[in-house]
PDB file of C-alpha atoms in Angstrom:
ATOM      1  CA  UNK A   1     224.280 -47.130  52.620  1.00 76.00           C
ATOM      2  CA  UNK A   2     220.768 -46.391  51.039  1.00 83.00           C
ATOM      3  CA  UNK A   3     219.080 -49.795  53.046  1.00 83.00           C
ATOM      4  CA  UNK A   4     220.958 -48.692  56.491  1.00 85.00           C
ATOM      5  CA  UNK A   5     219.707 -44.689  56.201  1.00 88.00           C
ATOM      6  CA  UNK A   6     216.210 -46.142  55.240  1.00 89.00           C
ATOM      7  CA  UNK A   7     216.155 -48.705  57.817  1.00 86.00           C
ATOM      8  CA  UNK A   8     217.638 -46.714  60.626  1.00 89.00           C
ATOM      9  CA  UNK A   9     214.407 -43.942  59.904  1.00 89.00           C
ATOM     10  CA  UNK A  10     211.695 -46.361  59.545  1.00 88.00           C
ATOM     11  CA  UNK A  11     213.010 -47.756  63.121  1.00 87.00           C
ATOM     12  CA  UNK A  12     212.996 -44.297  64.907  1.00 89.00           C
ATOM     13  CA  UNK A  13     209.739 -43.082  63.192  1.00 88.00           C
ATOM     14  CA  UNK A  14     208.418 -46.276  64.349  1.00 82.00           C
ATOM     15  CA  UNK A  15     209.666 -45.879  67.697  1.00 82.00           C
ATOM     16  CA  UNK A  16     208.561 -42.754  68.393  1.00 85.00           C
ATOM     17  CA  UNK A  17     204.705 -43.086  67.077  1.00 81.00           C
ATOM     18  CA  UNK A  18     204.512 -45.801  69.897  1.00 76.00           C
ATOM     19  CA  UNK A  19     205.660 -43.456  72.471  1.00 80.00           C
ATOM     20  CA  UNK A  20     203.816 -40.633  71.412  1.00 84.00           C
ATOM     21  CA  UNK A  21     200.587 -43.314  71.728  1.00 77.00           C
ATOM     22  CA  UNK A  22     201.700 -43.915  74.872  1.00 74.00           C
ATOM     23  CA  UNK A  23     201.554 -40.677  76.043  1.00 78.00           C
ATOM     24  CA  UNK A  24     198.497 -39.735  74.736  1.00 80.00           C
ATOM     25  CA  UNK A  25     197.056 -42.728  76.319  1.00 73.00           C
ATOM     26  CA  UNK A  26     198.322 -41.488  79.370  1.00 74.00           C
ATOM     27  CA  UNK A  27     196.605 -38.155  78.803  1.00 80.00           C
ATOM     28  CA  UNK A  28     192.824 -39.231  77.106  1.00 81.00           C
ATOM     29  CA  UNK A  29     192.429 -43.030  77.786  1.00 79.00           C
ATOM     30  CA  UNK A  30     189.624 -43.959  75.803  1.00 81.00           C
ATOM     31  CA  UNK A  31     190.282 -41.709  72.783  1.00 85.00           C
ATOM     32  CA  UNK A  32     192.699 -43.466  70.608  1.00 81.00           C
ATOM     33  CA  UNK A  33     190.889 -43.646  67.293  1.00 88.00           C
ATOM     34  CA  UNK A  34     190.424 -40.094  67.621  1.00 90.00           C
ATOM     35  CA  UNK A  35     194.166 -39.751  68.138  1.00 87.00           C
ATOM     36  CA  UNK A  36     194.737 -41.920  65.096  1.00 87.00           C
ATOM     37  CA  UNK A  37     192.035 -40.336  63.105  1.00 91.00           C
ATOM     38  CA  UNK A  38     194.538 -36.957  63.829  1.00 89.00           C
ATOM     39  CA  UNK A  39     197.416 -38.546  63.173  1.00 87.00           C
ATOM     40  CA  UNK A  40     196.352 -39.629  59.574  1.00 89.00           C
ATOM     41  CA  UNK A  41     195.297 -36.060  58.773  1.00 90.00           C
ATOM     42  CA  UNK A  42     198.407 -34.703  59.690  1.00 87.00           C
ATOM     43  CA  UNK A  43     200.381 -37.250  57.872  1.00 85.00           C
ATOM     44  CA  UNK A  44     198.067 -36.394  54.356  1.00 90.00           C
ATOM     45  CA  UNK A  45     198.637 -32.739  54.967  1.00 90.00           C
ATOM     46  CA  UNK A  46     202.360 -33.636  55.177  1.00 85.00           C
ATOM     47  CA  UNK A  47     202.008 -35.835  52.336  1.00 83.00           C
ATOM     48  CA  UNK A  48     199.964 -32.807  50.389  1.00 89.00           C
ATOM     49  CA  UNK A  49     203.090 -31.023  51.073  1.00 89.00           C
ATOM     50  CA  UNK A  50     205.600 -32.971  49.680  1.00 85.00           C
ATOM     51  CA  UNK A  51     203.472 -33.466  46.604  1.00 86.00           C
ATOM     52  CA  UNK A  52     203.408 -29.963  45.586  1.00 89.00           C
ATOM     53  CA  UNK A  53     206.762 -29.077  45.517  1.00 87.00           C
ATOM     54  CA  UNK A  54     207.807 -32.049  44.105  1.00 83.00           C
ATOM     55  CA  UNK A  55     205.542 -31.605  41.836  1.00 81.00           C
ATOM     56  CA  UNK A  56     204.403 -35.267  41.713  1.00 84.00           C
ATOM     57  CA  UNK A  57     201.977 -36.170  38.908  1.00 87.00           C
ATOM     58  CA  UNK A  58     198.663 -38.094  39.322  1.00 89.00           C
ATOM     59  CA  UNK A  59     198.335 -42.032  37.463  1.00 89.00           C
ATOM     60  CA  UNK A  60     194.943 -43.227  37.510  1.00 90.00           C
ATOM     61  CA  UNK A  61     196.562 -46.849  37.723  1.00 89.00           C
ATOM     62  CA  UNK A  62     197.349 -45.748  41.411  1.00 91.00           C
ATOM     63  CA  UNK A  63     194.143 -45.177  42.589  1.00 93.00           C
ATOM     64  CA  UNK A  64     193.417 -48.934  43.086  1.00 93.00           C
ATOM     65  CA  UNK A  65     196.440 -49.264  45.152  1.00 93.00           C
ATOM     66  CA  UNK A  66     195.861 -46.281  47.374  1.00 93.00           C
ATOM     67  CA  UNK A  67     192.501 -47.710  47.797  1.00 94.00           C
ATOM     68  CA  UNK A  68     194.400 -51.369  48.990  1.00 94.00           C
ATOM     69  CA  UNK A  69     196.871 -49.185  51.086  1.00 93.00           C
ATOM     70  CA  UNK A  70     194.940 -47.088  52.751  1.00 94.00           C
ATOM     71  CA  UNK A  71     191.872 -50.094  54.011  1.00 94.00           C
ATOM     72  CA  UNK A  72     194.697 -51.736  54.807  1.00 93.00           C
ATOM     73  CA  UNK A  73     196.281 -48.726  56.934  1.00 89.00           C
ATOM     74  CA  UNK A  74     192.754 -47.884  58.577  1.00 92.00           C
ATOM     75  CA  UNK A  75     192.088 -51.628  59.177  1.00 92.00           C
ATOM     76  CA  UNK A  76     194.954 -52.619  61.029  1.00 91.00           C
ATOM     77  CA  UNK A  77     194.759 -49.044  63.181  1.00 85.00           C
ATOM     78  CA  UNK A  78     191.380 -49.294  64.102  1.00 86.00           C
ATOM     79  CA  UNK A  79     191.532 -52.921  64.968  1.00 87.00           C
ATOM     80  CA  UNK A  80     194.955 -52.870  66.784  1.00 81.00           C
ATOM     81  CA  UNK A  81     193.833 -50.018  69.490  1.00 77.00           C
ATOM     82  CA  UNK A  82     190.575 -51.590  70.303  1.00 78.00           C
ATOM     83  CA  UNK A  83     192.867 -55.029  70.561  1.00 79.00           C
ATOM     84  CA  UNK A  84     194.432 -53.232  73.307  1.00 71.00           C
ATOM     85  CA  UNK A  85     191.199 -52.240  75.128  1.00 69.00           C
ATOM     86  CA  UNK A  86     190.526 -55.666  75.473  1.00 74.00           C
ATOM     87  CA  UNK A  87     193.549 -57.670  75.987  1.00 67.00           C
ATOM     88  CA  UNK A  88     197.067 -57.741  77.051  1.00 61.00           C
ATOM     89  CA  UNK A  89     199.265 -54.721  75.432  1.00 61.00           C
ATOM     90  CA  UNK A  90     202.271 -56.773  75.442  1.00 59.00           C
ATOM     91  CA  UNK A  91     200.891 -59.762  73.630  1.00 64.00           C
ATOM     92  CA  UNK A  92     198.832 -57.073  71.315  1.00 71.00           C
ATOM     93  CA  UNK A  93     201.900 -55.386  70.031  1.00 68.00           C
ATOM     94  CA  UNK A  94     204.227 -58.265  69.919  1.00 67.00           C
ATOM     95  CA  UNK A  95     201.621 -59.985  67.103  1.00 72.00           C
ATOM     96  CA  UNK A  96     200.969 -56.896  65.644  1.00 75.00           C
ATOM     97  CA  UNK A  97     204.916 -56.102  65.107  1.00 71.00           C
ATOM     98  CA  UNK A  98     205.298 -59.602  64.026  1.00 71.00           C
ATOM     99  CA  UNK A  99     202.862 -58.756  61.127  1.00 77.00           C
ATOM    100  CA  UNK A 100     205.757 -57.225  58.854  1.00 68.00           C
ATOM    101  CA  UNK A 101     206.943 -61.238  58.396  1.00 73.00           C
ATOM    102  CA  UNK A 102     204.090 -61.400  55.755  1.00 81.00           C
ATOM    103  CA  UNK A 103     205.800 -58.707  53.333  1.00 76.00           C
ATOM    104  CA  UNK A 104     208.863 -60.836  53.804  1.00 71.00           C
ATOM    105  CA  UNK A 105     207.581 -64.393  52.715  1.00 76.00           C
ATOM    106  CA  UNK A 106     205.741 -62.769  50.138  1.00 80.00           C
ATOM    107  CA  UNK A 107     209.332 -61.232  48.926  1.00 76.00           C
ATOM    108  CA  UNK A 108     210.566 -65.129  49.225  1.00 76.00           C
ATOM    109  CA  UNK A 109     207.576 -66.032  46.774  1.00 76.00           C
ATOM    110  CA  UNK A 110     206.028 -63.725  44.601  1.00 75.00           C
ATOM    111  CA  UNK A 111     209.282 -61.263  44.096  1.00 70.00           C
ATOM    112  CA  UNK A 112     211.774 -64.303  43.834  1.00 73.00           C
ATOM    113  CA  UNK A 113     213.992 -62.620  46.667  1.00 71.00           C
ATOM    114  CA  UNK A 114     217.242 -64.668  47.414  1.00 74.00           C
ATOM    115  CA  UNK A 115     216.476 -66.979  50.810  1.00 75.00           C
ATOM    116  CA  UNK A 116     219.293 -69.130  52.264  1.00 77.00           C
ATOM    117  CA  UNK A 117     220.080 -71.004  55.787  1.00 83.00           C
ATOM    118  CA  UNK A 118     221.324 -67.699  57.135  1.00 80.00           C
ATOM    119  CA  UNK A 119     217.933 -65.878  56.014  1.00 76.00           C
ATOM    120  CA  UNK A 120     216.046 -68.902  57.380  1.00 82.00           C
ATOM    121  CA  UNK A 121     217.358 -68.785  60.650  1.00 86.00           C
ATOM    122  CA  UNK A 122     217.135 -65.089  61.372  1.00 77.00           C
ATOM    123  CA  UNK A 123     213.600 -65.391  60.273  1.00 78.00           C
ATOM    124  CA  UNK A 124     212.859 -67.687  63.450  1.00 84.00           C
ATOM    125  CA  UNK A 125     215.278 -65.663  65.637  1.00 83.00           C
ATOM    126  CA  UNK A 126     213.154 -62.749  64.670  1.00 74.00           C
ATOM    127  CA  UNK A 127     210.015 -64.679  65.428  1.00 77.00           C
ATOM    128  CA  UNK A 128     211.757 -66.169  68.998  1.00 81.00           C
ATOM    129  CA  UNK A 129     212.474 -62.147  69.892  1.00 73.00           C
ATOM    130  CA  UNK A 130     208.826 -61.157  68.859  1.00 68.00           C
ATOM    131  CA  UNK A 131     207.456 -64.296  71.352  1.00 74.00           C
ATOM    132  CA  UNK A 132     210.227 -63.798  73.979  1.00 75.00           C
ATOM    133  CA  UNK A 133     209.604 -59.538  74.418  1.00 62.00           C
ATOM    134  CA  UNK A 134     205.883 -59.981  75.477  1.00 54.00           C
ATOM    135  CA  UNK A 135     205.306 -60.015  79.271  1.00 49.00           C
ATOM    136  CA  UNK A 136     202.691 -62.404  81.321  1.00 51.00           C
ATOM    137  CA  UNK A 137     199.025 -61.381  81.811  1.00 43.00           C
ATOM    138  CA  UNK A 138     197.830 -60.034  85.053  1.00 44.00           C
ATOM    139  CA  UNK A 139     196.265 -61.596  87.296  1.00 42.00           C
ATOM    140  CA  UNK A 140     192.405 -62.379  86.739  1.00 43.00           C
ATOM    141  CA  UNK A 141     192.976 -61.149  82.836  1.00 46.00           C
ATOM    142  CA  UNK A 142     191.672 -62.749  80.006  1.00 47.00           C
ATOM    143  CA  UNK A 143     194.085 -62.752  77.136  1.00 49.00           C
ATOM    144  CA  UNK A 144     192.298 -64.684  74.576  1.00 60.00           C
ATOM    145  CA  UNK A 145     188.798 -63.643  73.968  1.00 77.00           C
ATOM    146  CA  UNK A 146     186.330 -64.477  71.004  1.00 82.00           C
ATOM    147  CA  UNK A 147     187.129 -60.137  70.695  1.00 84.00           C
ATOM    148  CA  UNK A 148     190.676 -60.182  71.190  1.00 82.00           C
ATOM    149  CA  UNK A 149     191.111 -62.802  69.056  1.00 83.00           C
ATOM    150  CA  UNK A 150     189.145 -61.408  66.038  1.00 90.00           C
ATOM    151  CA  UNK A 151     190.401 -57.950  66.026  1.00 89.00           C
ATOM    152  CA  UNK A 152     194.486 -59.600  66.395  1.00 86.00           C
ATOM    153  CA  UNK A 153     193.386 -61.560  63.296  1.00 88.00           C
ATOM    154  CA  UNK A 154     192.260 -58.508  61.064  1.00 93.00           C
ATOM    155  CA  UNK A 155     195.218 -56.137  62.686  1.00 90.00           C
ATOM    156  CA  UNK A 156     197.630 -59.083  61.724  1.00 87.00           C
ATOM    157  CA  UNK A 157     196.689 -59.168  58.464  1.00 91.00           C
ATOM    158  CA  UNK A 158     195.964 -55.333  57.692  1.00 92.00           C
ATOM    159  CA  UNK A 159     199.290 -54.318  59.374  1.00 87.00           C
ATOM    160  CA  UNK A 160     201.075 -57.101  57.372  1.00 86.00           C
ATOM    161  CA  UNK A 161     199.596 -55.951  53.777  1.00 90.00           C
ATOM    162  CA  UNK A 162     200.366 -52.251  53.665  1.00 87.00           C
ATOM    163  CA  UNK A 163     203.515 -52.106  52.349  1.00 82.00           C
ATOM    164  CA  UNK A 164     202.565 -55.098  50.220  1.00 87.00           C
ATOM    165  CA  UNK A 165     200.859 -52.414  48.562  1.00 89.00           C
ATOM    166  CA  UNK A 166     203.085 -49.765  48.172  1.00 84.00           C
ATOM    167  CA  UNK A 167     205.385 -53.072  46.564  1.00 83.00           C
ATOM    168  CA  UNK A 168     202.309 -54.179  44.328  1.00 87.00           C
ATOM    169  CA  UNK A 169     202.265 -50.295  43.123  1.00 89.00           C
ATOM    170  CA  UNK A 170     205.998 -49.913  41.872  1.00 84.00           C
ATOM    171  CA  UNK A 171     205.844 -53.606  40.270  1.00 84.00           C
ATOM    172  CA  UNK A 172     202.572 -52.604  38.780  1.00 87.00           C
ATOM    173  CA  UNK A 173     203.580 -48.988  37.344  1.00 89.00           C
ATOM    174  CA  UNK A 174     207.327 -49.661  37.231  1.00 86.00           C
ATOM    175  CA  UNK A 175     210.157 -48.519  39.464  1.00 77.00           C
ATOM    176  CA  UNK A 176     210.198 -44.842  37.112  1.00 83.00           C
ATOM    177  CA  UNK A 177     206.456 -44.364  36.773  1.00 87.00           C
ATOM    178  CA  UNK A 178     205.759 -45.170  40.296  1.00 84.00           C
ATOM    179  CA  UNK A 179     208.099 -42.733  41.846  1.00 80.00           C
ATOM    180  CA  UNK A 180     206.628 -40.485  39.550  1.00 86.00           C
ATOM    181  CA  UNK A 181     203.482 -40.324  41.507  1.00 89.00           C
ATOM    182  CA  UNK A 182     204.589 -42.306  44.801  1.00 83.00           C
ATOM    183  CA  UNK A 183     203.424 -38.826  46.689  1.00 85.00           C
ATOM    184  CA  UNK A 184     200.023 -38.440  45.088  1.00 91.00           C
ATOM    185  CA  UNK A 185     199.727 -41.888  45.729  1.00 91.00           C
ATOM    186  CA  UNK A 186     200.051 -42.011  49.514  1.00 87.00           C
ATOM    187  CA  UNK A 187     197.826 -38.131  49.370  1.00 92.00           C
ATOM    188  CA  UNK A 188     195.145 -40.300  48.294  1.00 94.00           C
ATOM    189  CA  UNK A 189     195.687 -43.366  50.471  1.00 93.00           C
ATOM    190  CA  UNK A 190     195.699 -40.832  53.553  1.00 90.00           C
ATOM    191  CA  UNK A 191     192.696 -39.496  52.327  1.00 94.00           C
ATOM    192  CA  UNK A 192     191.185 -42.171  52.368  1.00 94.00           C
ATOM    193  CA  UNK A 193     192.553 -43.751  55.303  1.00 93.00           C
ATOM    194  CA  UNK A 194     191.531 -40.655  57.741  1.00 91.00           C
ATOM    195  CA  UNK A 195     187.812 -40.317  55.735  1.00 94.00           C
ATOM    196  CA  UNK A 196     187.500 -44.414  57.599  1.00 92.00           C
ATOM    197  CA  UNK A 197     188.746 -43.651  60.751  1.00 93.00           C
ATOM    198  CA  UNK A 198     187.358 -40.400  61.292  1.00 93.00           C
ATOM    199  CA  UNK A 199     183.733 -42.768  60.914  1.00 92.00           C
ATOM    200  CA  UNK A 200     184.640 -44.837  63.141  1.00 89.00           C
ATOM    201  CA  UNK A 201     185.944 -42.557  65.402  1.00 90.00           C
ATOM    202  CA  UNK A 202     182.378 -40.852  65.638  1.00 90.00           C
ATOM    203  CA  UNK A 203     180.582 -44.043  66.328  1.00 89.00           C
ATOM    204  CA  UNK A 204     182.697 -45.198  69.230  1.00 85.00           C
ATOM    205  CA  UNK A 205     183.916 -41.875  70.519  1.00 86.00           C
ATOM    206  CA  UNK A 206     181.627 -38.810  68.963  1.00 84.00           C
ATOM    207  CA  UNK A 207     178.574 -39.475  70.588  1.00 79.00           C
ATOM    208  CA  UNK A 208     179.939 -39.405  74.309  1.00 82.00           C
ATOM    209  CA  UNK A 209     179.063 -36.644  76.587  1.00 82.00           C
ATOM    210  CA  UNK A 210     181.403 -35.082  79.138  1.00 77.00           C
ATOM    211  CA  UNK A 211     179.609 -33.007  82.059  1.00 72.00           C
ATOM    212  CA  UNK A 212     181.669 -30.250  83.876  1.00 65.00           C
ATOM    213  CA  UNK A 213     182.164 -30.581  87.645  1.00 60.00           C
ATOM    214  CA  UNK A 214     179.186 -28.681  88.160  1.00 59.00           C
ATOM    215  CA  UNK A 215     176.566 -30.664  86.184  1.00 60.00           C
ATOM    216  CA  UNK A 216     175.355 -27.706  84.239  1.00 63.00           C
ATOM    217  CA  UNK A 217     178.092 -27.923  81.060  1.00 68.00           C
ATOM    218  CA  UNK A 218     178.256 -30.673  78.756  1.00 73.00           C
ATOM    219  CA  UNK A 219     180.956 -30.857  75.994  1.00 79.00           C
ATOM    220  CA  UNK A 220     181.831 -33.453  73.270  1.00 83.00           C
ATOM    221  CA  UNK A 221     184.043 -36.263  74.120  1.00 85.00           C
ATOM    222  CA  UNK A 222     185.614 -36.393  70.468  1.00 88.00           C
ATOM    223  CA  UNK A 223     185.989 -32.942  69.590  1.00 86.00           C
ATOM    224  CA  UNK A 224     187.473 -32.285  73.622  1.00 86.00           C
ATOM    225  CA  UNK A 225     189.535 -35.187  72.791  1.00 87.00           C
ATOM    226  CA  UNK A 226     191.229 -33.735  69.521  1.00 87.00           C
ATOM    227  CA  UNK A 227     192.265 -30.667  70.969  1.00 84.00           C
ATOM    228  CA  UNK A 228     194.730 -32.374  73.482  1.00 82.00           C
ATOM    229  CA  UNK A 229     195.450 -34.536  70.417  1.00 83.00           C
ATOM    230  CA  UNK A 230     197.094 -32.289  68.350  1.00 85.00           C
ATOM    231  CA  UNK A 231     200.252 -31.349  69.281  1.00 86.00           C
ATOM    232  CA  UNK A 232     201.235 -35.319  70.173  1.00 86.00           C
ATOM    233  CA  UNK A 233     199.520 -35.947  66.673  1.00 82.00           C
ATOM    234  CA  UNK A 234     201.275 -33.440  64.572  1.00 85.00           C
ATOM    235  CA  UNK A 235     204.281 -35.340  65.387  1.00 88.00           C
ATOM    236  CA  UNK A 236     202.628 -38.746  64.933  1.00 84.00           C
ATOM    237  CA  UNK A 237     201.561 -37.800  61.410  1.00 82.00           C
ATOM    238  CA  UNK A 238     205.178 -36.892  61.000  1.00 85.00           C
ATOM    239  CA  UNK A 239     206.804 -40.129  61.883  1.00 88.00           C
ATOM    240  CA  UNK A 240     203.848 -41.853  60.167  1.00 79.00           C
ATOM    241  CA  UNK A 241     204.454 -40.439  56.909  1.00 80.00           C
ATOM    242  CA  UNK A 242     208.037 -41.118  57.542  1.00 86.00           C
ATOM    243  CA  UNK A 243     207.792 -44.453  57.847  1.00 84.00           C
ATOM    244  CA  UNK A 244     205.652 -44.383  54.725  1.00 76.00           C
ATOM    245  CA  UNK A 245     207.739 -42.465  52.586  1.00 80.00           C
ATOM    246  CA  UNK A 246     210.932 -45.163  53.450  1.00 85.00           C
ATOM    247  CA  UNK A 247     208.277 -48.289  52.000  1.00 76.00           C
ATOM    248  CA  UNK A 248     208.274 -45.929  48.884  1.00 76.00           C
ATOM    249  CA  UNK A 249     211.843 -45.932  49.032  1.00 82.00           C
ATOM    250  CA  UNK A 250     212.405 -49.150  49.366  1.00 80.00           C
ATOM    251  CA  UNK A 251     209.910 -50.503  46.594  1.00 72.00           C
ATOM    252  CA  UNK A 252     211.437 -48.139  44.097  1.00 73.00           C
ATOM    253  CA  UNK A 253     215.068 -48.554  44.648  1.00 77.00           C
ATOM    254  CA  UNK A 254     214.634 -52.558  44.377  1.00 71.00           C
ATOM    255  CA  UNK A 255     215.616 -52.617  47.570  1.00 77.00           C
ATOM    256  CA  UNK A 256     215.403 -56.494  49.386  1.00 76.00           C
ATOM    257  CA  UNK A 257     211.571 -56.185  51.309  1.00 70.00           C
ATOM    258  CA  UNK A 258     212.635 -59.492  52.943  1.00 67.00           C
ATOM    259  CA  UNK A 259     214.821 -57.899  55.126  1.00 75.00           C
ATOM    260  CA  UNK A 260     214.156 -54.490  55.600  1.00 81.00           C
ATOM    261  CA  UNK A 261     211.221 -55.522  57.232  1.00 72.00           C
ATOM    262  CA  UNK A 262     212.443 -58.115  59.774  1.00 72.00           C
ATOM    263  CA  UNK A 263     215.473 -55.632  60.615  1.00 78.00           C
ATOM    264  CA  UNK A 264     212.855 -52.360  61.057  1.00 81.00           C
ATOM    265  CA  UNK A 265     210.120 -54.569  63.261  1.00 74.00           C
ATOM    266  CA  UNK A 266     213.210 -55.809  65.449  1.00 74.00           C
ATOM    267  CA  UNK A 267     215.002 -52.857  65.592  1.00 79.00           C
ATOM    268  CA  UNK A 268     211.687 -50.946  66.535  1.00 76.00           C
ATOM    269  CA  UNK A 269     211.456 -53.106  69.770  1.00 71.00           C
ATOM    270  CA  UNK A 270     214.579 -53.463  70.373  1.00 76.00           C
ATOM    271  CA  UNK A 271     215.129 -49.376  70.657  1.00 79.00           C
ATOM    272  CA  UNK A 272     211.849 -49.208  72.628  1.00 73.00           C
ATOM    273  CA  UNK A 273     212.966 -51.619  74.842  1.00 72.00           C
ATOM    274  CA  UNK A 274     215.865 -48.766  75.386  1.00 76.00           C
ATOM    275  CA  UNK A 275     213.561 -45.911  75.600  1.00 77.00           C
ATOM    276  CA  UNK A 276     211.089 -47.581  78.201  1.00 72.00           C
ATOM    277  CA  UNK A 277     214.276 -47.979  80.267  1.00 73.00           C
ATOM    278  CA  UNK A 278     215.944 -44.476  79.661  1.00 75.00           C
ATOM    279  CA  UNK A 279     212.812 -42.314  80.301  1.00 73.00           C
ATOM    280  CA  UNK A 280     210.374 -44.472  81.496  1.00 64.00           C
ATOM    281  CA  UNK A 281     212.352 -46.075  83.725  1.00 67.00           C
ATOM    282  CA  UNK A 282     211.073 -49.355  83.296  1.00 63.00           C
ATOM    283  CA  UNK A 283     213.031 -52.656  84.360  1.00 67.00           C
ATOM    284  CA  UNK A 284     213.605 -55.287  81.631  1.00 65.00           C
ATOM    285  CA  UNK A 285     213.214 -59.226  82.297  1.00 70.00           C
ATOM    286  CA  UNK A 286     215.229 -61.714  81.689  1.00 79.00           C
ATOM    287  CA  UNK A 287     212.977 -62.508  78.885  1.00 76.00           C
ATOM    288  CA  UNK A 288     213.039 -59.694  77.371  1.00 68.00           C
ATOM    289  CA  UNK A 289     216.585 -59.084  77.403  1.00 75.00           C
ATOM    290  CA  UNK A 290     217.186 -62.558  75.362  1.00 80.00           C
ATOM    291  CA  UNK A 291     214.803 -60.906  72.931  1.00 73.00           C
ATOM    292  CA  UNK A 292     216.933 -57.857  72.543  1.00 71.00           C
ATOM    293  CA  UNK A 293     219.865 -60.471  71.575  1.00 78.00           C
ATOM    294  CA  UNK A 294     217.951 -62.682  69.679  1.00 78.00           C
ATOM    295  CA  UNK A 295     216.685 -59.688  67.452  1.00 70.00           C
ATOM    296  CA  UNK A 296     220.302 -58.633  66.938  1.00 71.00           C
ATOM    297  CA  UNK A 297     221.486 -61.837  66.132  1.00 79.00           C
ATOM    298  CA  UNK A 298     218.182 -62.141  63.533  1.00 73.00           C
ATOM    299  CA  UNK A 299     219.501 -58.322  62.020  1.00 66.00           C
ATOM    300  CA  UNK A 300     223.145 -59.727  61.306  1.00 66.00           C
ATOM    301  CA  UNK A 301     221.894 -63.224  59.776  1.00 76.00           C
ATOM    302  CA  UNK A 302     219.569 -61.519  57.450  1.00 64.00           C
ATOM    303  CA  UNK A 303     222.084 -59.282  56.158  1.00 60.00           C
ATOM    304  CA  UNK A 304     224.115 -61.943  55.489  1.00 63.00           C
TER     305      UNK A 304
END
């Protein structure tokens, strides 16, 4: 009951930071690492939160962990919405969901997880829906830059090795110690995290200039871009540190890392497959539909 509650949470929290991206896109195009930068503020003011009145106690042992956590949570952010500027945004978020397989091998081979044929075979299902639910380029598009290619690499990797950390934390500290301080620990990561991103956010974004419609008033991209952030990234920082909070869960409950990862990546496009076609009325392709059904099929076999 505790893996489908946790699962089921990570997969809406997931779902809904992508459409809240979306929409902001559709407000500010050009400003996402200022949304993001927002986004992880809110989610370490949430995570300040929680800390106090649970009354969660500091371990210096953590701070080298936060410190993995939160590069890694900047790194793959950063990377992943300038991998959109540049490429397709199908192909971009199909790789970058397909990350979460690395947290599962690893359970296969450092945390002597259980594998068999069942396990094996929803692994490549997973990977078939993850290659089946991206859509073609358009026409005159490069998809594979020297750029694109780069910043995929470092997103892959980043998005891949966050939770590893949160995992590397609780078998480091213990399951008891590390709950102890698991909301400390992701105060600092955020901290962190936002500090990296709010950099980079003023070099690409800070320094741009917007002039009013009559040439006279000038205003700052950034700062104009973070006050139509807000709202959208209140929400964000909620689902965010959600989604965070359930990796905390599952690394302290023992809970098995090499499936609650496939299951939350599929189910996360599999429900925004449903939401692009409830509200944004988009139409799905036959592709993509046998991606819906493989990922299904790929939740069952690894729960098996």
């Amino acid at each position: 009951m505790l893996f489908l509650i946790v699962s089921l949470v990570s997969i809406v929290a997931l779902t809904a930071q992508g459409v809240l991206i979306k929409r902001f896109g559709d407000k500010r195009p050009g400003a996402e690492i200022t949304y993001t930068f927002a986004t992880a503020v809110c989610a370490f003011i949430l995570f300040g939160i929680i800390a106090l009145v649970s009354d969660s106690q500091f371990n210096a042992q953590s701070v080298v962990y936060s410190l993995f956590f939160a590069a890694c949570y900047a790194g793959s952010t950063i990377t992943y919405v300038l991998a959109v500027g540049c490429g397709s945004l199908a192909l971009t978020t199909t790789i970058h969901s397909f990350a979460l397989i690395i947290p599962t091998v690893l359970g296969f081979v450092l945390w002597n997880e259980p594998i068999n044929a069942f396990k094996i075979i929803g692994i490549v299902l997973f990977a078939a829906a993850l290659l089946l639910i991206g859509e073609k380029a358009e026409a005159g598009k490069k998809l594979l830059s020297t750029k694109w290619i780069i910043l995929m690499i470092i997103s892959f990797f980043c998005e891949g090795l966050a939770p590893v950390a949160i995992k590397m934390h609780s078998t480091a500290l213990g399951e008891e110690k590390a709950a102890a301080c698991n909301d400390v620990f992701m105060v600092m990561a955020y901290a962190m995290a936002f500090v990296g991103i709010f950099v980079a956010a003023l070099l690409k974004e800070g320094r741009v200039k917007i002039t009013s419609a009559d040439g006279k008033k000038q205003k700052n991209f950034m700062l104009d871009s973070l006050k139509i952030a807000l709202p959208l990234a209140s929400l964000g920082g909620l689902f965010n540190g959600l989604y965070n909070l359930m990796n905390t869960v599952v690394a302290n409950n023992k809970l098995n890392v090499s499936v609650f990862y496939p299951v939350v990546s599929a189910g996360q496009l599999i429900f925004t497959c449903i939401v692009a076609v409830i509200f944004f009325k988009e139409k799905l392709s036959v592709k993509q539909l046998c991606a819906i059904i493989c990922g299904i099929v790929a939740i069952v076999l690894l729960n098996i």
